[in-house]
PDB file of C-alpha atoms in Angstrom:
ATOM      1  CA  UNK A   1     -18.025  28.715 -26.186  1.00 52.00           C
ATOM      2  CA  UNK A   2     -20.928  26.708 -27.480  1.00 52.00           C
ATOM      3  CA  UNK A   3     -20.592  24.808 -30.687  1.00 54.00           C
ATOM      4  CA  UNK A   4     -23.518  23.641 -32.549  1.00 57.00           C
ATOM      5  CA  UNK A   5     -23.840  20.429 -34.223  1.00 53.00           C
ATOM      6  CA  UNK A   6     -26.269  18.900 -36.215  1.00 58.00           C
ATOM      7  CA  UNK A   7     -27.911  17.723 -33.299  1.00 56.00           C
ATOM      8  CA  UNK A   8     -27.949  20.352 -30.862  1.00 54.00           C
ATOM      9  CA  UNK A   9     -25.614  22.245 -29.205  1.00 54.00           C
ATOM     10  CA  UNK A  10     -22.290  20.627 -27.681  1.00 52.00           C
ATOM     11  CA  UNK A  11     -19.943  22.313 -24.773  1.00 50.00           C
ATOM     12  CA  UNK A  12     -17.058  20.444 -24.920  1.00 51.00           C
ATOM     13  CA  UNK A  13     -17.333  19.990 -29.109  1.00 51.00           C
ATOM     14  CA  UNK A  14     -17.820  16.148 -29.342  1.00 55.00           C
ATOM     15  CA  UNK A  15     -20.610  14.531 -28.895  1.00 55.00           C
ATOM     16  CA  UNK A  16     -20.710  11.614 -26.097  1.00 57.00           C
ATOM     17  CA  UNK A  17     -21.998   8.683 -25.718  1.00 60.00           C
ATOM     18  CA  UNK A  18     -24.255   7.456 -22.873  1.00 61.00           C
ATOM     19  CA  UNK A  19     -23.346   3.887 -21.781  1.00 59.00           C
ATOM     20  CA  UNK A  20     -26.153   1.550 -20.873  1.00 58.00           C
ATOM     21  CA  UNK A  21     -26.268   1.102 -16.888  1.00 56.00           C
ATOM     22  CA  UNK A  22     -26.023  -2.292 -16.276  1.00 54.00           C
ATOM     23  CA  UNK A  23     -28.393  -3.870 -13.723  1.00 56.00           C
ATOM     24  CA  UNK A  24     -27.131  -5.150 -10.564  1.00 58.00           C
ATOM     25  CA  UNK A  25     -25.821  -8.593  -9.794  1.00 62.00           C
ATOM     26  CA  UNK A  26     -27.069 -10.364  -6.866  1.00 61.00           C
ATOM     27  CA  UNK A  27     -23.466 -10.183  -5.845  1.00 64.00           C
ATOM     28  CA  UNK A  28     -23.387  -6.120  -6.096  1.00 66.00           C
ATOM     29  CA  UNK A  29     -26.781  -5.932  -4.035  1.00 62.00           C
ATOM     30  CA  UNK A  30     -25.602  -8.351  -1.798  1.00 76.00           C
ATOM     31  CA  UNK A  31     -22.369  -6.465  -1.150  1.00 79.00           C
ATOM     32  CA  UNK A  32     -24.638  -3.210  -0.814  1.00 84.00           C
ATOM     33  CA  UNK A  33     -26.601  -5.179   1.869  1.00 85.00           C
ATOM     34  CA  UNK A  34     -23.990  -6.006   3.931  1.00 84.00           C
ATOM     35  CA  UNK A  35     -22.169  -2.308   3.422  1.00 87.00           C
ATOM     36  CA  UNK A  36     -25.574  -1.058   4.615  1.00 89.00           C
ATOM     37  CA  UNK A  37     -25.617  -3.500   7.601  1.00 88.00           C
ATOM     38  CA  UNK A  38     -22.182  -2.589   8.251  1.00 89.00           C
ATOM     39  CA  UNK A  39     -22.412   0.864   8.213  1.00 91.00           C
ATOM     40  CA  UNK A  40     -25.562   0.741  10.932  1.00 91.00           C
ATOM     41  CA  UNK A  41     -23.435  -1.721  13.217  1.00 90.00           C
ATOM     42  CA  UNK A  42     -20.679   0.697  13.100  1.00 93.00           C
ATOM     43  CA  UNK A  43     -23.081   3.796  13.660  1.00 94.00           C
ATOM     44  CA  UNK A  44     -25.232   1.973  16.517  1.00 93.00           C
ATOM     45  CA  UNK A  45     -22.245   1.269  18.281  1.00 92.00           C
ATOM     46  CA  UNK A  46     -20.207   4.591  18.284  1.00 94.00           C
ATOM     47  CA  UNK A  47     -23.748   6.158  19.744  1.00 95.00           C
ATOM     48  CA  UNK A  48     -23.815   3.637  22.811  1.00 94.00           C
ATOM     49  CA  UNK A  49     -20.588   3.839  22.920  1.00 94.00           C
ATOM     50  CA  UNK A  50     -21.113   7.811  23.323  1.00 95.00           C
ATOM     51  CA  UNK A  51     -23.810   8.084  25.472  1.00 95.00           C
ATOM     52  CA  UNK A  52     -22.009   5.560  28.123  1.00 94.00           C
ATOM     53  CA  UNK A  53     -19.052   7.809  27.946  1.00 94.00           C
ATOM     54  CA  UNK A  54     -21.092  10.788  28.642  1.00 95.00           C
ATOM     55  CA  UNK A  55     -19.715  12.979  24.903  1.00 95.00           C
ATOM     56  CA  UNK A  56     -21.825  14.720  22.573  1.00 95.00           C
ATOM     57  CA  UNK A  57     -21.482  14.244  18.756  1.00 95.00           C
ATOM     58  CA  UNK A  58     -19.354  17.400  19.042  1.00 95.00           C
ATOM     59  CA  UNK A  59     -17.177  16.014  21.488  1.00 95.00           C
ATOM     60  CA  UNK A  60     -16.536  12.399  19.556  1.00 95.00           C
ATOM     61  CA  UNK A  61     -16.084  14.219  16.215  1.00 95.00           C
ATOM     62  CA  UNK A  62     -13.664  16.049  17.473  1.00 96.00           C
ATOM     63  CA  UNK A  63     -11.264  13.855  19.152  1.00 95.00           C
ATOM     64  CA  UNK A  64     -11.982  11.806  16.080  1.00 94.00           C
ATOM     65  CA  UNK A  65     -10.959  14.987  13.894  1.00 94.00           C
ATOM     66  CA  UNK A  66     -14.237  14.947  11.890  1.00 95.00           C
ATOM     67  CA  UNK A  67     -16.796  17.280  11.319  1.00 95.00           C
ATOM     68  CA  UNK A  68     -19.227  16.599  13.652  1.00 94.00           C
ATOM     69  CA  UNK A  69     -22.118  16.822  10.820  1.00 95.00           C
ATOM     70  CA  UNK A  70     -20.365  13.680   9.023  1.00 95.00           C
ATOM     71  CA  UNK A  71     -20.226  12.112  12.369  1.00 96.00           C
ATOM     72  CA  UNK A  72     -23.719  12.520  12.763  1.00 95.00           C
ATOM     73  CA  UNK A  73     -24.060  10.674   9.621  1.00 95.00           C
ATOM     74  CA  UNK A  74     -21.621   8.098  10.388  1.00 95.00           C
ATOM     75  CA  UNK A  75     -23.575   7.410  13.856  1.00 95.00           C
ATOM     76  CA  UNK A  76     -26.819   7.128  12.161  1.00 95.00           C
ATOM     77  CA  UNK A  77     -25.957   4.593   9.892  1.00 93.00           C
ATOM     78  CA  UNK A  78     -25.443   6.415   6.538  1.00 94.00           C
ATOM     79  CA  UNK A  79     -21.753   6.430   5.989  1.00 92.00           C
ATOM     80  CA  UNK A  80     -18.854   4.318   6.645  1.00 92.00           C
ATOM     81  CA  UNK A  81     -15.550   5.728   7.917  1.00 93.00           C
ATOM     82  CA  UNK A  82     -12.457   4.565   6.608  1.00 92.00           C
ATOM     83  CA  UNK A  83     -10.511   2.172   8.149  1.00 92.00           C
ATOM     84  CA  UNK A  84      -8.014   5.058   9.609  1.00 94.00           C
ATOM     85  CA  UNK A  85     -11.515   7.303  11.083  1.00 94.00           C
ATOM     86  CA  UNK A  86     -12.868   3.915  12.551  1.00 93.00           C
ATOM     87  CA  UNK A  87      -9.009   3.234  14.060  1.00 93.00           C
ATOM     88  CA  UNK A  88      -9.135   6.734  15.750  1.00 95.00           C
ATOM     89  CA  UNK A  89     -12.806   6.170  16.568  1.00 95.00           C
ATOM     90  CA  UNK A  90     -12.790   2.998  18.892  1.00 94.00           C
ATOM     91  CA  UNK A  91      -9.356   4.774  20.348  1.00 94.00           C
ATOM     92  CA  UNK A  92     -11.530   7.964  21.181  1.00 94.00           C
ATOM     93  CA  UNK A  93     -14.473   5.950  22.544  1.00 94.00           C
ATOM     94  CA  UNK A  94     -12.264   2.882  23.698  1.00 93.00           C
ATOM     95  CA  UNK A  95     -14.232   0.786  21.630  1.00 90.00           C
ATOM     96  CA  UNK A  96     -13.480  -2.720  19.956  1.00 88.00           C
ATOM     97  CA  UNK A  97     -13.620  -2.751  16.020  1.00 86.00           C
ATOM     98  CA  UNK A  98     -15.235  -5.892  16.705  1.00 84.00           C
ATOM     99  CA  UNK A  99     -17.755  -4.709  18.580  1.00 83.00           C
ATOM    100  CA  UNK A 100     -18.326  -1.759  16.261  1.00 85.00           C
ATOM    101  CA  UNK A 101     -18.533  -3.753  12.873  1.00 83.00           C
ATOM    102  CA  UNK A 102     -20.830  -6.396  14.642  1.00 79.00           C
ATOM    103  CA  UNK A 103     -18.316  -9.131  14.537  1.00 78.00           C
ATOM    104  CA  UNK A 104     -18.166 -10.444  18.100  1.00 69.00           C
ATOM    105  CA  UNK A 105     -22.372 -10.996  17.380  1.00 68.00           C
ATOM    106  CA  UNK A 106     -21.999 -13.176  14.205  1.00 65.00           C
ATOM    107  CA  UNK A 107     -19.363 -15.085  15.757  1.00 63.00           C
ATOM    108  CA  UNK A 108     -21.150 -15.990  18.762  1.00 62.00           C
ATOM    109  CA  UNK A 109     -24.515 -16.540  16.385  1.00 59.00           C
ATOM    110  CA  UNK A 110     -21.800 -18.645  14.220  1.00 56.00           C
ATOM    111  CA  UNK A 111     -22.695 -16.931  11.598  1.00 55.00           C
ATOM    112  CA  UNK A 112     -20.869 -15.584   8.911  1.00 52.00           C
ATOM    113  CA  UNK A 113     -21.559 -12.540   7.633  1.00 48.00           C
ATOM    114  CA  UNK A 114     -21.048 -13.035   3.822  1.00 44.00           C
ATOM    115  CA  UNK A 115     -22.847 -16.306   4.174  1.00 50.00           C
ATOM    116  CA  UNK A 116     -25.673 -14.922   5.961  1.00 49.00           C
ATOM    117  CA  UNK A 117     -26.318 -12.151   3.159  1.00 47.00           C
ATOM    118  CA  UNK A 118     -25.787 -14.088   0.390  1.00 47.00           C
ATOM    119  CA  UNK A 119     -28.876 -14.679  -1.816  1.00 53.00           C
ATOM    120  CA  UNK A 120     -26.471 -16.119  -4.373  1.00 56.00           C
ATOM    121  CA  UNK A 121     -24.947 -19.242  -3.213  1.00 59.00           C
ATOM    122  CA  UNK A 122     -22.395 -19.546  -6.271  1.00 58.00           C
ATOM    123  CA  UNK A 123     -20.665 -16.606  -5.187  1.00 63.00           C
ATOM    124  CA  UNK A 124     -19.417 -18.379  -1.965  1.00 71.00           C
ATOM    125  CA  UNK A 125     -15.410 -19.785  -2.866  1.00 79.00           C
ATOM    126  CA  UNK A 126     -16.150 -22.780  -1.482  1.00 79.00           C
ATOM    127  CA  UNK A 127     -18.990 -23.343  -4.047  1.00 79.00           C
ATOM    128  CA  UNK A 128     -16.684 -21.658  -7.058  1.00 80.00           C
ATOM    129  CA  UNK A 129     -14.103 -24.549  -6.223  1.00 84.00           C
ATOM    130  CA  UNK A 130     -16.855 -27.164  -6.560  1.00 83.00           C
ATOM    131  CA  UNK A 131     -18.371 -26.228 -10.220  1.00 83.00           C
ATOM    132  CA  UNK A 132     -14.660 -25.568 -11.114  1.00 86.00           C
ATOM    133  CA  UNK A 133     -13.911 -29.484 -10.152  1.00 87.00           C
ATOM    134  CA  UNK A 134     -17.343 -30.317 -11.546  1.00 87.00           C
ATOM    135  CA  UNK A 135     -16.626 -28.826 -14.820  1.00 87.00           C
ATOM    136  CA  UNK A 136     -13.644 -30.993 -15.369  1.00 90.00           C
ATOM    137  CA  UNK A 137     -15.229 -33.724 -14.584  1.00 90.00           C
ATOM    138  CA  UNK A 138     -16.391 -36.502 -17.644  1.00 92.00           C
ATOM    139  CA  UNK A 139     -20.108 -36.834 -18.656  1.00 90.00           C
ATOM    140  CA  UNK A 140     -20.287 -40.652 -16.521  1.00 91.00           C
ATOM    141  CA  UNK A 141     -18.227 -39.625 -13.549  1.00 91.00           C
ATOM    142  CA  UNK A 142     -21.213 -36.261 -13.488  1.00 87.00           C
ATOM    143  CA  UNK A 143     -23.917 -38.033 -13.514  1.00 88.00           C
ATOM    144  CA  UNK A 144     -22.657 -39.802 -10.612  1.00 90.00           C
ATOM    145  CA  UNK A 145     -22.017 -36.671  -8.702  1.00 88.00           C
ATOM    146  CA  UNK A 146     -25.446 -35.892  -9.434  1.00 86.00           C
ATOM    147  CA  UNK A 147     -26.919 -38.750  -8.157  1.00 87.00           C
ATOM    148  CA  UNK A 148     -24.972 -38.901  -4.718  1.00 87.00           C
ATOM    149  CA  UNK A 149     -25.688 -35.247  -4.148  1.00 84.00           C
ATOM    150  CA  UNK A 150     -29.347 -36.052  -4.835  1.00 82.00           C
ATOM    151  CA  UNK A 151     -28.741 -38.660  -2.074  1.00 85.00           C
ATOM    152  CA  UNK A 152     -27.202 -36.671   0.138  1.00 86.00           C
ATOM    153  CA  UNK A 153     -29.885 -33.657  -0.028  1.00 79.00           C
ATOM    154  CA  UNK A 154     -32.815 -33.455   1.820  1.00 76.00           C
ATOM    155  CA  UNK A 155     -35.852 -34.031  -0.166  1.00 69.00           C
ATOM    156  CA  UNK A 156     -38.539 -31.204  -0.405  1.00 61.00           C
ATOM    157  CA  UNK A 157     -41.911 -32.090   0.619  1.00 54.00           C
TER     158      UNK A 157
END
């Protein structure tokens, strides 16, 4: 049943509010990134994976026990499993989970992969723990820090 109010009709019989979206934080589209970069590694690697083994999507999904139309999605990048699908996954195509989430590459790039993404430095711990001891710190004993990490820091040409 359909009420009406002054303003139009309502289904449910009150009137709601729409909440503002917010826009994203660097740290939300840099999480997105990775997730994204994650979900290709993963997907990239069950395929080769698959095609050395011989299996068709069909044959993965099911010894997976997936559809094979959301494996076909997780292979081409535009999903992630869980962690319990991607457990039975590198099981049914003896894979390594480092392998398949791209680990084993950033390591041997030393790279890490939350540094690597990050357009927003102050999202890093290690540089939380620094303005957190900064803060604390009195006006003199800043302005020192300031001018020793101006030292230390390359200058820009």
């Amino acid at each position: 049943m359909v009420k009406t109010h002054p303003r139009g009709p309502i289904a449910s019989g009150r009137a709601r509010k729409k909440r503002p979206v917010a826009p994203a934080s660097a740290a939300a589209l840099s999480r997105r990134q990775l997730e994204r970069k994650l979900a290709v590694s993963v997907g990239a690697s069950a395929r080769a994976a698959r095609l050395r083994a011989g299996l068709t999507q069909a044959d993965v999904a099911d010894r997976v026990g997936i559809a094979s139309e959301v494996y076909g999605r997780l292979e081409r990048g535009k999903m992630m499993p869980s962690v319990p699908t991607l457990f039975r996954l590198c099981l049914a195509l003896q894979l390594s989970a480092d392998a398949s989430l791209g680990l084993a590459l950033a390591a041997a790039a030393g790279a890490g992969l939350w540094e690597e993404d990050s357009t927003d430095k102050d999202d890093l711990p290690e540089m939380r723990r620094l303005l957190r001891s900064l803060r604390r710190l009195p006006r003199p004993q800043l302005k020192l820090m300031s001018l020793v990490a101006s030292a230390i820091l390359p200058t820009r040409r």
